[in-house]
XYZ file of C-alpha atoms in Angstrom:
334
model
C -0.132 51.775 -49.008
C -3.701 51.606 -47.308
C -4.336 48.331 -49.131
C -0.945 46.798 -48.734
C -1.298 47.741 -44.929
C -4.693 46.485 -44.490
C -3.713 43.062 -45.982
C -0.439 42.546 -43.492
C -3.009 43.681 -40.346
C -6.036 41.233 -40.840
C -3.997 38.033 -41.047
C -2.376 38.467 -37.809
C -5.913 39.465 -36.537
C -7.344 36.455 -37.241
C -4.097 34.134 -36.641
C -4.352 35.762 -32.589
C -7.869 34.593 -32.404
C -7.282 31.501 -33.215
C -4.132 31.098 -31.161
C -5.701 30.467 -28.203
C -7.864 26.988 -29.641
C -4.819 25.817 -31.045
C -2.786 23.231 -28.634
C 0.957 23.005 -28.451
C 1.055 26.149 -30.909
C 3.017 29.662 -30.423
C 3.117 32.324 -33.259
C 6.670 33.644 -31.774
C 8.590 30.038 -31.970
C 8.111 29.507 -27.894
C 9.221 25.984 -27.083
C 8.620 23.766 -23.381
C 11.456 23.476 -22.170
C 12.634 19.884 -20.361
C 11.778 19.553 -16.870
C 8.656 21.503 -17.367
C 6.129 19.743 -14.818
C 2.581 20.727 -14.945
C 0.036 19.062 -12.820
C -3.708 18.968 -12.355
C -7.101 17.377 -12.327
C -8.153 15.125 -14.628
C -11.935 15.591 -14.589
C -14.328 12.098 -13.396
C -13.822 10.585 -16.911
C -10.933 8.237 -18.525
C -8.839 10.133 -21.090
C -8.823 7.208 -23.010
C -10.541 3.638 -23.664
C -10.083 0.309 -23.054
C -7.767 -1.320 -25.938
C -5.980 1.969 -26.987
C -2.477 2.541 -27.080
C -2.986 4.375 -24.275
C -4.720 2.366 -22.032
C -2.104 1.091 -19.074
C -4.218 0.264 -16.157
C -3.873 -3.554 -17.194
C -0.513 -3.606 -17.620
C 0.655 -3.088 -13.943
C 1.914 0.581 -13.806
C 0.785 0.481 -10.417
C 2.612 1.611 -6.956
C 1.315 0.436 -3.541
C 3.166 1.865 -0.120
C 1.176 1.349 3.788
C -0.653 4.519 3.195
C -0.793 4.937 -0.738
C -2.028 3.178 -3.883
C -1.931 4.663 -7.319
C -2.321 3.544 -11.002
C -1.610 5.176 -14.638
C -5.072 4.622 -16.098
C -3.945 6.422 -19.258
C -0.785 7.302 -21.163
C 0.372 10.066 -23.989
C 4.158 10.436 -25.315
C 5.289 13.134 -28.104
C 6.685 15.718 -28.781
C 3.083 17.416 -29.182
C -0.083 17.378 -26.327
C -2.715 15.613 -28.673
C -5.566 18.022 -29.496
C -8.523 15.942 -27.668
C -6.180 15.292 -24.201
C -4.940 19.075 -24.724
C -8.669 20.108 -24.521
C -9.283 18.094 -20.803
C -7.120 20.794 -19.136
C -6.205 24.225 -20.226
C -2.939 24.134 -18.879
C -1.987 21.476 -21.058
C -3.495 22.941 -24.113
C -1.183 26.612 -22.971
C 1.498 24.373 -23.665
C 3.382 25.368 -26.515
C 5.749 22.478 -28.540
C 8.377 20.857 -27.100
C 12.037 22.054 -27.858
C 14.280 19.958 -30.318
C 15.260 16.147 -28.399
C 12.491 16.703 -26.073
C 8.983 14.998 -25.575
C 5.708 15.095 -23.470
C 5.288 12.482 -21.258
C 1.504 12.679 -20.028
C -0.304 10.309 -17.507
C -3.674 10.341 -16.065
C -3.809 8.555 -13.017
C -6.559 6.225 -12.443
C -9.991 7.039 -9.902
C -10.415 3.461 -8.452
C -6.325 2.167 -8.274
C -5.714 -1.837 -9.113
C -4.241 -1.801 -5.274
C -5.758 -0.464 -2.163
C -3.776 1.068 0.948
C -3.566 -1.233 3.663
C -3.708 1.337 6.553
C -5.252 4.929 7.082
C -3.696 7.956 5.457
C 0.194 8.752 6.860
C 3.057 10.997 5.636
C 4.580 10.264 2.294
C 6.732 12.606 -0.382
C 6.666 12.315 -3.868
C 8.552 13.870 -6.330
C 9.397 13.680 -10.160
C 13.329 12.637 -11.284
C 14.100 13.474 -14.694
C 18.020 12.031 -15.333
C 19.570 14.007 -12.317
C 16.706 17.268 -12.080
C 14.484 16.377 -9.150
C 10.967 18.273 -8.622
C 9.175 18.061 -5.326
C 5.868 17.964 -5.511
C 3.693 19.476 -2.786
C 1.160 16.222 -2.003
C 0.829 13.148 -3.786
C -0.903 12.820 -6.740
C -4.864 12.323 -6.692
C -6.605 9.676 -8.027
C -7.834 11.028 -11.620
C -4.797 13.495 -11.623
C -2.472 14.118 -14.219
C 1.046 14.624 -14.558
C 2.894 16.102 -17.879
C 6.749 16.378 -17.691
C 8.832 17.397 -20.459
C 11.566 14.890 -20.914
C 14.921 14.994 -23.112
C 14.296 11.892 -24.908
C 15.621 8.819 -23.571
C 15.974 10.309 -20.557
C 14.871 8.399 -17.374
C 11.657 9.978 -16.164
C 10.081 8.465 -12.653
C 7.761 9.236 -10.333
C 8.721 8.671 -7.116
C 6.921 8.198 -3.395
C 8.313 7.278 -0.140
C 6.256 5.666 2.161
C 8.170 5.656 5.452
C 11.337 5.849 4.751
C 11.492 3.417 1.616
C 10.797 5.252 -1.641
C 9.406 3.230 -4.849
C 9.231 4.153 -8.395
C 6.724 4.390 -11.327
C 8.419 4.703 -15.141
C 6.268 7.660 -16.740
C 7.355 6.066 -19.899
C 6.960 2.419 -19.328
C 4.861 2.215 -16.382
C 7.363 -0.061 -15.040
C 8.169 -0.104 -10.897
C 11.278 1.359 -9.797
C 12.852 -0.843 -6.686
C 9.619 -2.136 -5.771
C 8.238 -3.625 -2.579
C 8.155 -7.188 -4.173
C 5.679 -8.112 -1.246
C 3.125 -5.793 -2.522
C 2.875 -7.506 -5.911
C 3.616 -10.982 -5.541
C 0.833 -11.944 -3.361
C 3.056 -11.693 -0.602
C 1.527 -9.234 1.876
C -1.872 -7.965 2.496
C -3.490 -11.485 2.552
C -5.277 -13.584 5.058
C -5.678 -17.498 6.147
C -8.093 -19.117 7.620
C -7.073 -21.214 10.807
C -9.190 -24.074 12.538
C -10.223 -22.695 16.275
C -10.238 -24.867 19.480
C -11.661 -26.395 22.146
C -10.304 -26.550 25.425
C -12.858 -28.101 27.969
C -12.676 -28.592 31.693
C -9.041 -28.351 32.531
C -8.612 -28.349 36.615
C -6.433 -26.277 38.328
C -6.147 -25.546 42.007
C -4.205 -23.218 44.773
C -3.743 -26.733 46.814
C -7.308 -26.637 48.666
C -9.977 -25.521 46.004
C -10.557 -26.319 42.359
C -11.887 -24.876 39.139
C -12.564 -26.118 35.710
C -11.346 -23.851 32.642
C -12.753 -24.193 29.593
C -11.940 -21.972 26.587
C -13.556 -22.435 22.490
C -13.332 -20.176 19.874
C -14.635 -21.087 16.268
C -11.846 -19.390 14.432
C -8.240 -18.051 14.472
C -6.628 -16.265 11.661
C -3.158 -14.937 10.045
C -2.383 -11.861 7.547
C 0.860 -11.452 6.139
C 2.088 -7.871 5.758
C 5.210 -6.169 4.084
C 4.844 -2.932 6.521
C 3.152 -3.010 10.160
C 2.459 0.302 12.067
C 4.814 0.586 15.246
C 7.310 -2.207 13.411
C 7.653 -0.421 10.062
C 9.068 -2.660 7.401
C 9.809 -6.399 7.488
C 13.618 -7.433 6.701
C 13.896 -7.593 3.074
C 12.537 -11.014 1.728
C 10.583 -11.108 5.025
C 7.125 -10.566 5.749
C 5.482 -9.923 8.807
C 3.116 -12.793 10.248
C 0.062 -11.669 12.673
C -1.122 -14.532 14.372
C -4.598 -13.538 15.898
C -7.654 -15.770 17.999
C -9.487 -14.894 20.777
C -8.332 -15.920 24.448
C -10.449 -16.538 27.417
C -8.332 -14.791 30.152
C -10.230 -13.968 32.572
C -12.954 -16.260 34.686
C -14.768 -15.218 38.200
C -11.898 -16.127 40.456
C -9.000 -17.409 38.147
C -7.368 -15.709 34.986
C -5.612 -18.637 32.234
C -2.394 -16.439 30.922
C -0.667 -17.960 28.046
C 3.136 -17.561 27.782
C 4.199 -14.723 25.429
C 7.494 -16.525 24.390
C 5.667 -20.081 23.830
C 2.224 -20.466 23.388
C 2.387 -19.759 19.594
C 5.399 -20.653 17.689
C 6.833 -20.905 13.992
C 9.494 -23.641 14.022
C 9.745 -23.793 17.355
C 10.488 -19.676 17.868
C 8.347 -17.325 19.664
C 7.099 -14.303 18.065
C 9.230 -10.727 17.947
C 5.916 -9.310 19.700
C 2.911 -10.179 21.502
C -0.045 -8.027 21.707
C -3.136 -8.388 23.953
C -6.341 -6.593 23.810
C -9.465 -6.812 26.376
C -12.588 -7.220 24.807
C -14.418 -6.011 28.133
C -15.815 -9.828 28.364
C -13.158 -11.392 30.459
C -11.297 -12.563 27.003
C -8.230 -10.906 25.022
C -7.620 -10.788 21.212
C -4.446 -11.701 20.987
C -1.656 -10.738 18.502
C 1.525 -12.854 18.048
C 3.511 -11.306 15.465
C 6.352 -13.266 13.850
C 8.694 -12.249 10.474
C 8.904 -15.323 7.852
C 9.674 -15.770 4.424
C 7.577 -13.914 2.105
C 7.931 -17.199 -0.673
C 6.245 -19.071 1.985
C 2.981 -20.622 0.976
C 2.007 -22.940 4.194
C 3.623 -21.761 7.355
C 2.860 -24.668 10.068
C 2.073 -22.794 13.720
C 1.758 -24.510 16.997
C -0.394 -23.004 19.561
C 0.000 -24.597 23.221
C -1.829 -22.456 25.652
C -0.610 -24.220 28.739
C 0.706 -20.705 30.101
C -0.401 -20.560 33.825
C -3.117 -19.787 36.150
C -3.294 -17.469 39.051
C -6.106 -16.077 41.143
C -7.926 -12.983 39.824
C -8.297 -11.529 43.295
C -4.550 -12.016 44.450
C -2.232 -13.333 41.708
C -1.341 -16.172 43.835
C -0.717 -19.226 40.770
C -3.036 -21.819 40.954
C -1.502 -25.170 39.178
C -2.848 -27.164 36.173
C -3.616 -30.949 37.356
C -3.005 -31.787 33.399
C -1.707 -29.813 30.745
C -3.454 -29.040 27.631
C -2.507 -30.310 24.319
C -1.051 -28.090 21.302
C -3.336 -27.318 18.784
C -1.570 -27.582 15.305
C -2.374 -24.916 12.051
C -1.596 -24.384 9.351
C -1.530 -20.834 7.539
C -2.152 -21.299 3.467
C -1.755 -17.970 1.561
């Protein structure tokens, strides 16, 4: 009896000691169930190398919104987590093999996403959707973190991120985008075009008694396109916002040269949907005229007509232009 007892207990002790070092193994037949989700810090190094089957950073597995951007760096898939991957995080090493008909989808996010968010951090919401099962995430996955979800084979598994009420998804198997904001990925948004400046020289204005000669030069103007703008939200489907920006010599010693927000800058003869002026402290203003334009337009003609009106700085009384300035034609090329 003593010898039989010894033969039984020694193998049990050895197996127990080895178990923590074997990823995905279980002595008692435990299996990871569908919809199990594990997240965490993936460390400072990539989990795969360029050219590996797991390498995804060059395959367009990216999402971008106004306030976030993320890309999948490495992807692993199977009924058990590879040992070298499980060794990266204790939470992965502790996962038993997936139950029948279930597979692990493990994705490490890139430390530096392909795209960059356009604006400072804002509120976002994120969740994992596996079939009809939704699991909300406390925070948006950080650069370099990992997501590991157990999903039924063939079942949809998508990371969704909602930014200012609009959600985009990233397939955790293929890296394909779901309901993407097309303007972020086809070059229609977050692009800038340089415009020529202008030099309006010695335009006479008079109040019937005195005269002033007004001059306003600027070496540059610019246009930018965005799918989302602070205070305006998302552009309509198929459209983007285009902001035309330039400096204008608003105030002289006695006279102010005031632009007409409805007619000073036009696209296809129409004025902007919004007009913003920011004083610079030097008598000039920084103008931003915002338009809604087709997202697929590569060239957009813009007309700047700075006639507006002149008025007394002190009293606001009007001054008349002796001769109206000619328009400046711009062409924004994106």
